[in-house]
Amino acid sequence: MDLQKQAQQQDTAVRPSELRASDADRDRIADILRDALAEGRLNAEEHAERVEGVLAAKTVGELEGFIRDLPAAHRTPPASATAPHRPSAGAIPVDPDDSVVAVFSSATRKGRWRAGRRIHAYAIFGSVEIDLSEALFEYQQVVIKAISVFGNVEVRVPENVSLRGTGGGVLGNFEVDTLDASEPDAPVVYLEGWAVLGNIEGRPKRGRLVADILDKVHRKVDRSVHKHLGR
């Protein structure tokens, strides 16, 4: 009887491709399609047709079908290193290096800007966007404290940094996509806060990398080569 029950459970088990697609799944596929359009892998008509299909897709398997012929669907994620724990008391100043405030308005930090060790974001009946995808990281650890009251705070980071989140929502939403960088020297962004009838999100921005990290890696390789050659 046990073997029969196990066989029945295996027959009724849902494969990953048959799982119902979430909004986050659709956003991920849409990001890949947008990048493919920008790279010239898809023309405008193909892109529009696939995006329409993504919006109508019901399962994860249907979504994957729209990117099956694109390189992004076949990339193997790099081995990740465990991100450091939250900074110890006193490691990060209490006073913010930068504050982004939106009260019945919107405020944005994006482009090439210097990210300090602590950033405060307040969205009161407003919207705040903090985009670190092109920022200059002068410190390895960056803490973003966010408060959203009937507002929205969105934090975007490069793919090759680590991202951690601590917080919650009161009739609101606090959602952070945990991200582990493959390089131990990569910056770590800690997003903490509370959303009261509002929204706080932290996510990686697909295709964006911190160039400074790549430069450090190249310098390490060059030093190793010179040492090996006895220079």
PDB file of C-alpha atoms in Angstrom:
ATOM      1  CA  MET A   1       0.000   0.000   0.000  1.00  0.00           C
ATOM      2  CA  ASP A   2       2.833   2.393   0.835  1.00  0.00           C
ATOM      3  CA  LEU A   3       4.467   1.817  -2.546  1.00  0.00           C
ATOM      4  CA  GLN A   4       1.140   2.419  -4.248  1.00  0.00           C
ATOM      5  CA  LYS A   5       0.654   5.679  -2.357  1.00  0.00           C
ATOM      6  CA  GLN A   6       4.172   6.829  -3.267  1.00  0.00           C
ATOM      7  CA  ALA A   7       3.535   6.081  -6.924  1.00  0.00           C
ATOM      8  CA  GLN A   8       0.304   8.058  -6.806  1.00  0.00           C
ATOM      9  CA  GLN A   9       2.058  10.999  -5.148  1.00  0.00           C
ATOM     10  CA  GLN A  10       4.770  10.981  -7.824  1.00  0.00           C
ATOM     11  CA  ASP A  11       2.146  10.934 -10.556  1.00  0.00           C
ATOM     12  CA  THR A  12       0.336  13.900  -9.045  1.00  0.00           C
ATOM     13  CA  ALA A  13       3.495  15.887  -8.238  1.00  0.00           C
ATOM     14  CA  VAL A  14       3.670  19.238 -10.022  1.00  0.00           C
ATOM     15  CA  ARG A  15       6.790  19.826 -12.076  1.00  0.00           C
ATOM     16  CA  PRO A  16       8.519  23.227 -11.672  1.00  0.00           C
ATOM     17  CA  SER A  17       7.521  24.210 -15.207  1.00  0.00           C
ATOM     18  CA  GLU A  18       3.870  23.613 -14.341  1.00  0.00           C
ATOM     19  CA  LEU A  19       3.850  25.969 -11.363  1.00  0.00           C
ATOM     20  CA  ARG A  20       1.675  29.061 -11.635  1.00  0.00           C
ATOM     21  CA  ALA A  21       3.706  32.106 -12.676  1.00  0.00           C
ATOM     22  CA  SER A  22       3.970  35.058 -10.292  1.00  0.00           C
ATOM     23  CA  ASP A  23       4.276  38.755 -11.115  1.00  0.00           C
ATOM     24  CA  ALA A  24       7.964  38.541 -10.158  1.00  0.00           C
ATOM     25  CA  ASP A  25       8.427  35.698 -12.692  1.00  0.00           C
ATOM     26  CA  ARG A  26       6.813  37.822 -15.415  1.00  0.00           C
ATOM     27  CA  ASP A  27       8.964  40.826 -14.503  1.00  0.00           C
ATOM     28  CA  ARG A  28      12.121  38.713 -14.764  1.00  0.00           C
ATOM     29  CA  ILE A  29      11.230  37.464 -18.243  1.00  0.00           C
ATOM     30  CA  ALA A  30      10.175  40.958 -19.338  1.00  0.00           C
ATOM     31  CA  ASP A  31      13.570  42.316 -18.219  1.00  0.00           C
ATOM     32  CA  ILE A  32      15.380  39.695 -20.292  1.00  0.00           C
ATOM     33  CA  LEU A  33      13.244  40.522 -23.336  1.00  0.00           C
ATOM     34  CA  ARG A  34      13.901  44.239 -22.904  1.00  0.00           C
ATOM     35  CA  ASP A  35      17.649  43.607 -22.773  1.00  0.00           C
ATOM     36  CA  ALA A  36      17.404  41.397 -25.871  1.00  0.00           C
ATOM     37  CA  LEU A  37      15.646  44.234 -27.711  1.00  0.00           C
ATOM     38  CA  ALA A  38      18.358  46.703 -26.683  1.00  0.00           C
ATOM     39  CA  GLU A  39      21.079  44.269 -27.842  1.00  0.00           C
ATOM     40  CA  GLY A  40      19.405  43.783 -31.224  1.00  0.00           C
ATOM     41  CA  ARG A  41      18.589  40.111 -30.655  1.00  0.00           C
ATOM     42  CA  LEU A  42      14.883  40.887 -31.107  1.00  0.00           C
ATOM     43  CA  ASN A  43      13.235  43.445 -33.317  1.00  0.00           C
ATOM     44  CA  ALA A  44      10.431  45.680 -32.058  1.00  0.00           C
ATOM     45  CA  GLU A  45       7.685  43.457 -33.467  1.00  0.00           C
ATOM     46  CA  GLU A  46       9.149  40.281 -31.933  1.00  0.00           C
ATOM     47  CA  HIS A  47       9.605  42.029 -28.604  1.00  0.00           C
ATOM     48  CA  ALA A  48       6.020  43.307 -28.526  1.00  0.00           C
ATOM     49  CA  GLU A  49       4.656  39.877 -29.462  1.00  0.00           C
ATOM     50  CA  ARG A  50       6.634  38.107 -26.736  1.00  0.00           C
ATOM     51  CA  VAL A  51       5.782  40.662 -24.051  1.00  0.00           C
ATOM     52  CA  GLU A  52       2.107  40.211 -24.877  1.00  0.00           C
ATOM     53  CA  GLY A  53       2.571  36.462 -24.455  1.00  0.00           C
ATOM     54  CA  VAL A  54       4.378  36.958 -21.121  1.00  0.00           C
ATOM     55  CA  LEU A  55       1.452  38.948 -19.751  1.00  0.00           C
ATOM     56  CA  ALA A  56      -0.951  36.183 -20.754  1.00  0.00           C
ATOM     57  CA  ALA A  57       1.211  33.252 -19.572  1.00  0.00           C
ATOM     58  CA  LYS A  58      -0.154  31.151 -16.737  1.00  0.00           C
ATOM     59  CA  THR A  59       2.789  28.875 -15.841  1.00  0.00           C
ATOM     60  CA  VAL A  60       6.543  29.149 -15.375  1.00  0.00           C
ATOM     61  CA  GLY A  61       7.067  26.785 -18.298  1.00  0.00           C
ATOM     62  CA  GLU A  62       5.119  29.061 -20.636  1.00  0.00           C
ATOM     63  CA  LEU A  63       7.252  32.020 -19.555  1.00  0.00           C
ATOM     64  CA  GLU A  64      10.535  30.175 -20.145  1.00  0.00           C
ATOM     65  CA  GLY A  65       9.413  29.431 -23.688  1.00  0.00           C
ATOM     66  CA  PHE A  66       9.655  33.134 -24.606  1.00  0.00           C
ATOM     67  CA  ILE A  67      13.393  33.299 -23.785  1.00  0.00           C
ATOM     68  CA  ARG A  68      14.472  29.770 -24.741  1.00  0.00           C
ATOM     69  CA  ASP A  69      16.428  31.073 -27.775  1.00  0.00           C
ATOM     70  CA  LEU A  70      18.147  33.901 -25.851  1.00  0.00           C
ATOM     71  CA  PRO A  71      21.583  33.597 -24.163  1.00  0.00           C
ATOM     72  CA  ALA A  72      20.264  34.904 -20.826  1.00  0.00           C
ATOM     73  CA  ALA A  73      18.145  31.765 -20.432  1.00  0.00           C
ATOM     74  CA  HIS A  74      21.224  29.519 -20.505  1.00  0.00           C
ATOM     75  CA  ARG A  75      23.649  31.393 -18.277  1.00  0.00           C
ATOM     76  CA  THR A  76      24.873  29.489 -15.250  1.00  0.00           C
ATOM     77  CA  PRO A  77      24.796  31.603 -12.079  1.00  0.00           C
ATOM     78  CA  PRO A  78      28.295  32.071 -10.608  1.00  0.00           C
ATOM     79  CA  ALA A  79      29.152  30.343  -7.365  1.00  0.00           C
ATOM     80  CA  SER A  80      28.178  32.719  -4.583  1.00  0.00           C
ATOM     81  CA  ALA A  81      29.990  33.668  -1.432  1.00  0.00           C
ATOM     82  CA  THR A  82      28.161  34.243   1.814  1.00  0.00           C
ATOM     83  CA  ALA A  83      27.578  37.934   2.428  1.00  0.00           C
ATOM     84  CA  PRO A  84      28.849  39.412   5.676  1.00  0.00           C
ATOM     85  CA  HIS A  85      26.439  39.729   8.566  1.00  0.00           C
ATOM     86  CA  ARG A  86      24.848  43.054   9.326  1.00  0.00           C
ATOM     87  CA  PRO A  87      27.403  45.712  10.376  1.00  0.00           C
ATOM     88  CA  SER A  88      28.225  45.636  14.077  1.00  0.00           C
ATOM     89  CA  ALA A  89      27.120  48.470  16.349  1.00  0.00           C
ATOM     90  CA  GLY A  90      29.154  51.596  15.657  1.00  0.00           C
ATOM     91  CA  ALA A  91      30.527  50.351  12.316  1.00  0.00           C
ATOM     92  CA  ILE A  92      28.096  52.553  10.381  1.00  0.00           C
ATOM     93  CA  PRO A  93      27.474  56.182  11.451  1.00  0.00           C
ATOM     94  CA  VAL A  94      24.061  56.958  12.918  1.00  0.00           C
ATOM     95  CA  ASP A  95      23.688  60.118  10.851  1.00  0.00           C
ATOM     96  CA  PRO A  96      22.986  59.547   7.159  1.00  0.00           C
ATOM     97  CA  ASP A  97      25.391  60.593   4.428  1.00  0.00           C
ATOM     98  CA  ASP A  98      22.385  61.217   2.205  1.00  0.00           C
ATOM     99  CA  SER A  99      18.619  61.548   2.718  1.00  0.00           C
ATOM    100  CA  VAL A 100      16.000  61.078   0.020  1.00  0.00           C
ATOM    101  CA  VAL A 101      12.612  62.480   1.014  1.00  0.00           C
ATOM    102  CA  ALA A 102       9.332  62.506  -0.899  1.00  0.00           C
ATOM    103  CA  VAL A 103       6.230  64.025   0.721  1.00  0.00           C
ATOM    104  CA  PHE A 104       3.297  64.134  -1.693  1.00  0.00           C
ATOM    105  CA  SER A 105       5.966  64.061  -4.407  1.00  0.00           C
ATOM    106  CA  SER A 106       8.721  61.898  -5.908  1.00  0.00           C
ATOM    107  CA  ALA A 107      12.489  61.835  -5.367  1.00  0.00           C
ATOM    108  CA  THR A 108      15.223  59.911  -7.166  1.00  0.00           C
ATOM    109  CA  ARG A 109      18.909  59.091  -6.781  1.00  0.00           C
ATOM    110  CA  LYS A 110      20.279  57.508  -9.930  1.00  0.00           C
ATOM    111  CA  GLY A 111      23.094  57.667 -12.443  1.00  0.00           C
ATOM    112  CA  ARG A 112      26.747  58.123 -11.475  1.00  0.00           C
ATOM    113  CA  TRP A 113      26.687  59.184  -7.822  1.00  0.00           C
ATOM    114  CA  ARG A 114      28.674  58.364  -4.685  1.00  0.00           C
ATOM    115  CA  ALA A 115      26.896  56.059  -2.257  1.00  0.00           C
ATOM    116  CA  GLY A 116      27.688  56.772   1.381  1.00  0.00           C
ATOM    117  CA  ARG A 117      27.686  54.334   4.272  1.00  0.00           C
ATOM    118  CA  ARG A 118      24.152  55.241   5.362  1.00  0.00           C
ATOM    119  CA  ILE A 119      21.232  56.472   3.268  1.00  0.00           C
ATOM    120  CA  HIS A 120      17.805  57.372   4.648  1.00  0.00           C
ATOM    121  CA  ALA A 121      14.703  57.233   2.458  1.00  0.00           C
ATOM    122  CA  TYR A 122      11.283  58.571   3.468  1.00  0.00           C
ATOM    123  CA  ALA A 123       8.210  58.275   1.269  1.00  0.00           C
ATOM    124  CA  ILE A 124       5.111  59.916   2.791  1.00  0.00           C
ATOM    125  CA  PHE A 125       2.304  59.819   0.259  1.00  0.00           C
ATOM    126  CA  GLY A 126       5.110  59.888  -2.275  1.00  0.00           C
ATOM    127  CA  SER A 127       7.621  57.804  -4.221  1.00  0.00           C
ATOM    128  CA  VAL A 128      11.372  57.330  -3.713  1.00  0.00           C
ATOM    129  CA  GLU A 129      13.706  55.562  -6.139  1.00  0.00           C
ATOM    130  CA  ILE A 130      17.299  54.761  -5.159  1.00  0.00           C
ATOM    131  CA  ASP A 131      19.186  53.288  -8.104  1.00  0.00           C
ATOM    132  CA  LEU A 132      22.678  52.048  -7.216  1.00  0.00           C
ATOM    133  CA  SER A 133      23.282  50.323 -10.548  1.00  0.00           C
ATOM    134  CA  GLU A 134      25.753  53.021 -11.679  1.00  0.00           C
ATOM    135  CA  ALA A 135      26.774  54.356  -8.265  1.00  0.00           C
ATOM    136  CA  LEU A 136      30.336  54.635  -7.002  1.00  0.00           C
ATOM    137  CA  PHE A 137      30.749  52.488  -3.893  1.00  0.00           C
ATOM    138  CA  GLU A 138      33.329  54.084  -1.613  1.00  0.00           C
ATOM    139  CA  TYR A 139      32.523  51.654   1.204  1.00  0.00           C
ATOM    140  CA  GLN A 140      31.904  47.913   1.219  1.00  0.00           C
ATOM    141  CA  GLN A 141      28.904  48.156   3.545  1.00  0.00           C
ATOM    142  CA  VAL A 142      25.959  50.415   2.754  1.00  0.00           C
ATOM    143  CA  VAL A 143      22.875  50.656   4.961  1.00  0.00           C
ATOM    144  CA  ILE A 144      19.634  52.039   3.538  1.00  0.00           C
ATOM    145  CA  LYS A 145      16.953  52.845   6.097  1.00  0.00           C
ATOM    146  CA  ALA A 146      13.542  53.224   4.465  1.00  0.00           C
ATOM    147  CA  ILE A 147      10.207  54.391   5.875  1.00  0.00           C
ATOM    148  CA  SER A 148       7.118  54.297   3.679  1.00  0.00           C
ATOM    149  CA  VAL A 149       3.749  55.647   4.800  1.00  0.00           C
ATOM    150  CA  PHE A 150       1.153  55.484   2.043  1.00  0.00           C
ATOM    151  CA  GLY A 151       4.150  55.649  -0.277  1.00  0.00           C
ATOM    152  CA  ASN A 152       6.633  53.621  -2.280  1.00  0.00           C
ATOM    153  CA  VAL A 153      10.392  53.081  -1.902  1.00  0.00           C
ATOM    154  CA  GLU A 154      12.272  51.168  -4.591  1.00  0.00           C
ATOM    155  CA  VAL A 155      15.944  50.236  -4.296  1.00  0.00           C
ATOM    156  CA  ARG A 156      17.830  48.794  -7.265  1.00  0.00           C
ATOM    157  CA  VAL A 157      21.368  47.389  -7.033  1.00  0.00           C
ATOM    158  CA  PRO A 158      23.893  45.941  -9.517  1.00  0.00           C
ATOM    159  CA  GLU A 159      23.920  42.182 -10.018  1.00  0.00           C
ATOM    160  CA  ASN A 160      27.444  41.721  -8.638  1.00  0.00           C
ATOM    161  CA  VAL A 161      26.838  43.083  -5.122  1.00  0.00           C
ATOM    162  CA  SER A 162      25.220  41.402  -2.118  1.00  0.00           C
ATOM    163  CA  LEU A 163      21.765  42.487  -0.961  1.00  0.00           C
ATOM    164  CA  ARG A 164      20.134  41.837   2.403  1.00  0.00           C
ATOM    165  CA  GLY A 165      16.879  43.054   3.923  1.00  0.00           C
ATOM    166  CA  THR A 166      15.358  43.376   7.383  1.00  0.00           C
ATOM    167  CA  GLY A 167      11.965  44.901   7.983  1.00  0.00           C
ATOM    168  CA  GLY A 168       8.252  44.446   7.595  1.00  0.00           C
ATOM    169  CA  GLY A 169       4.937  45.968   6.709  1.00  0.00           C
ATOM    170  CA  VAL A 170       1.835  47.118   8.553  1.00  0.00           C
ATOM    171  CA  LEU A 171      -0.916  46.639   5.999  1.00  0.00           C
ATOM    172  CA  GLY A 172       1.931  47.159   3.561  1.00  0.00           C
ATOM    173  CA  ASN A 173       4.658  45.298   1.700  1.00  0.00           C
ATOM    174  CA  PHE A 174       8.366  44.861   2.491  1.00  0.00           C
ATOM    175  CA  GLU A 175      10.150  42.682  -0.060  1.00  0.00           C
ATOM    176  CA  VAL A 176      13.896  42.266  -0.654  1.00  0.00           C
ATOM    177  CA  ASP A 177      15.410  39.793  -3.117  1.00  0.00           C
ATOM    178  CA  THR A 178      18.423  38.292  -1.307  1.00  0.00           C
ATOM    179  CA  LEU A 179      21.517  38.488  -3.486  1.00  0.00           C
ATOM    180  CA  ASP A 180      24.993  37.005  -2.929  1.00  0.00           C
ATOM    181  CA  ALA A 181      28.008  38.369  -4.785  1.00  0.00           C
ATOM    182  CA  SER A 182      30.652  35.984  -6.069  1.00  0.00           C
ATOM    183  CA  GLU A 183      33.477  38.358  -5.075  1.00  0.00           C
ATOM    184  CA  PRO A 184      34.296  38.643  -1.335  1.00  0.00           C
ATOM    185  CA  ASP A 185      35.264  42.314  -1.819  1.00  0.00           C
ATOM    186  CA  ALA A 186      31.933  43.224  -3.388  1.00  0.00           C
ATOM    187  CA  PRO A 187      29.783  45.863  -1.677  1.00  0.00           C
ATOM    188  CA  VAL A 188      26.961  44.682   0.580  1.00  0.00           C
ATOM    189  CA  VAL A 189      23.727  46.687   0.645  1.00  0.00           C
ATOM    190  CA  TYR A 190      21.481  46.279   3.688  1.00  0.00           C
ATOM    191  CA  LEU A 191      17.915  47.528   3.221  1.00  0.00           C
ATOM    192  CA  GLU A 192      15.936  47.892   6.428  1.00  0.00           C
ATOM    193  CA  GLY A 193      12.670  49.617   7.192  1.00  0.00           C
ATOM    194  CA  TRP A 194       8.911  49.538   7.597  1.00  0.00           C
ATOM    195  CA  ALA A 195       6.063  50.051   5.193  1.00  0.00           C
ATOM    196  CA  VAL A 196       2.821  51.355   6.699  1.00  0.00           C
ATOM    197  CA  LEU A 197       0.090  51.059   4.096  1.00  0.00           C
ATOM    198  CA  GLY A 198       2.927  51.402   1.629  1.00  0.00           C
ATOM    199  CA  ASN A 199       5.601  49.475  -0.242  1.00  0.00           C
ATOM    200  CA  ILE A 200       9.364  48.924   0.115  1.00  0.00           C
ATOM    201  CA  GLU A 201      11.243  46.809  -2.452  1.00  0.00           C
ATOM    202  CA  GLY A 202      14.886  45.927  -3.006  1.00  0.00           C
ATOM    203  CA  ARG A 203      15.949  44.105  -6.179  1.00  0.00           C
ATOM    204  CA  PRO A 204      18.953  43.649  -8.473  1.00  0.00           C
ATOM    205  CA  LYS A 205      18.911  45.453 -11.796  1.00  0.00           C
ATOM    206  CA  ARG A 206      19.499  42.880 -14.495  1.00  0.00           C
ATOM    207  CA  GLY A 207      22.604  43.403 -16.608  1.00  0.00           C
ATOM    208  CA  ARG A 208      24.099  46.117 -14.358  1.00  0.00           C
ATOM    209  CA  LEU A 209      27.514  45.480 -12.786  1.00  0.00           C
ATOM    210  CA  VAL A 210      29.795  47.521 -10.562  1.00  0.00           C
ATOM    211  CA  ALA A 211      32.803  48.283 -12.740  1.00  0.00           C
ATOM    212  CA  ASP A 212      34.944  49.093  -9.697  1.00  0.00           C
ATOM    213  CA  ILE A 213      34.731  45.449  -8.588  1.00  0.00           C
ATOM    214  CA  LEU A 214      35.880  44.260 -11.994  1.00  0.00           C
ATOM    215  CA  ASP A 215      38.840  46.671 -11.830  1.00  0.00           C
ATOM    216  CA  LYS A 216      39.832  45.250  -8.429  1.00  0.00           C
ATOM    217  CA  VAL A 217      39.692  41.714  -9.805  1.00  0.00           C
ATOM    218  CA  HIS A 218      41.860  42.684 -12.774  1.00  0.00           C
ATOM    219  CA  ARG A 219      44.402  44.342 -10.486  1.00  0.00           C
ATOM    220  CA  LYS A 220      44.567  41.202  -8.322  1.00  0.00           C
ATOM    221  CA  VAL A 221      45.154  39.061 -11.401  1.00  0.00           C
ATOM    222  CA  ASP A 222      47.868  41.426 -12.649  1.00  0.00           C
ATOM    223  CA  ARG A 223      49.644  41.342  -9.275  1.00  0.00           C
ATOM    224  CA  SER A 224      49.489  37.550  -9.231  1.00  0.00           C
ATOM    225  CA  VAL A 225      50.933  37.346 -12.748  1.00  0.00           C
ATOM    226  CA  HIS A 226      53.757  39.769 -11.935  1.00  0.00           C
ATOM    227  CA  LYS A 227      54.569  37.893  -8.727  1.00  0.00           C
ATOM    228  CA  HIS A 228      54.631  34.597 -10.608  1.00  0.00           C
ATOM    229  CA  LEU A 229      56.973  36.063 -13.238  1.00  0.00           C
ATOM    230  CA  GLY A 230      59.209  37.515 -10.558  1.00  0.00           C
ATOM    231  CA  ARG A 231      58.676  41.140 -11.542  1.00  0.00           C
TER     232      ARG A 231
END
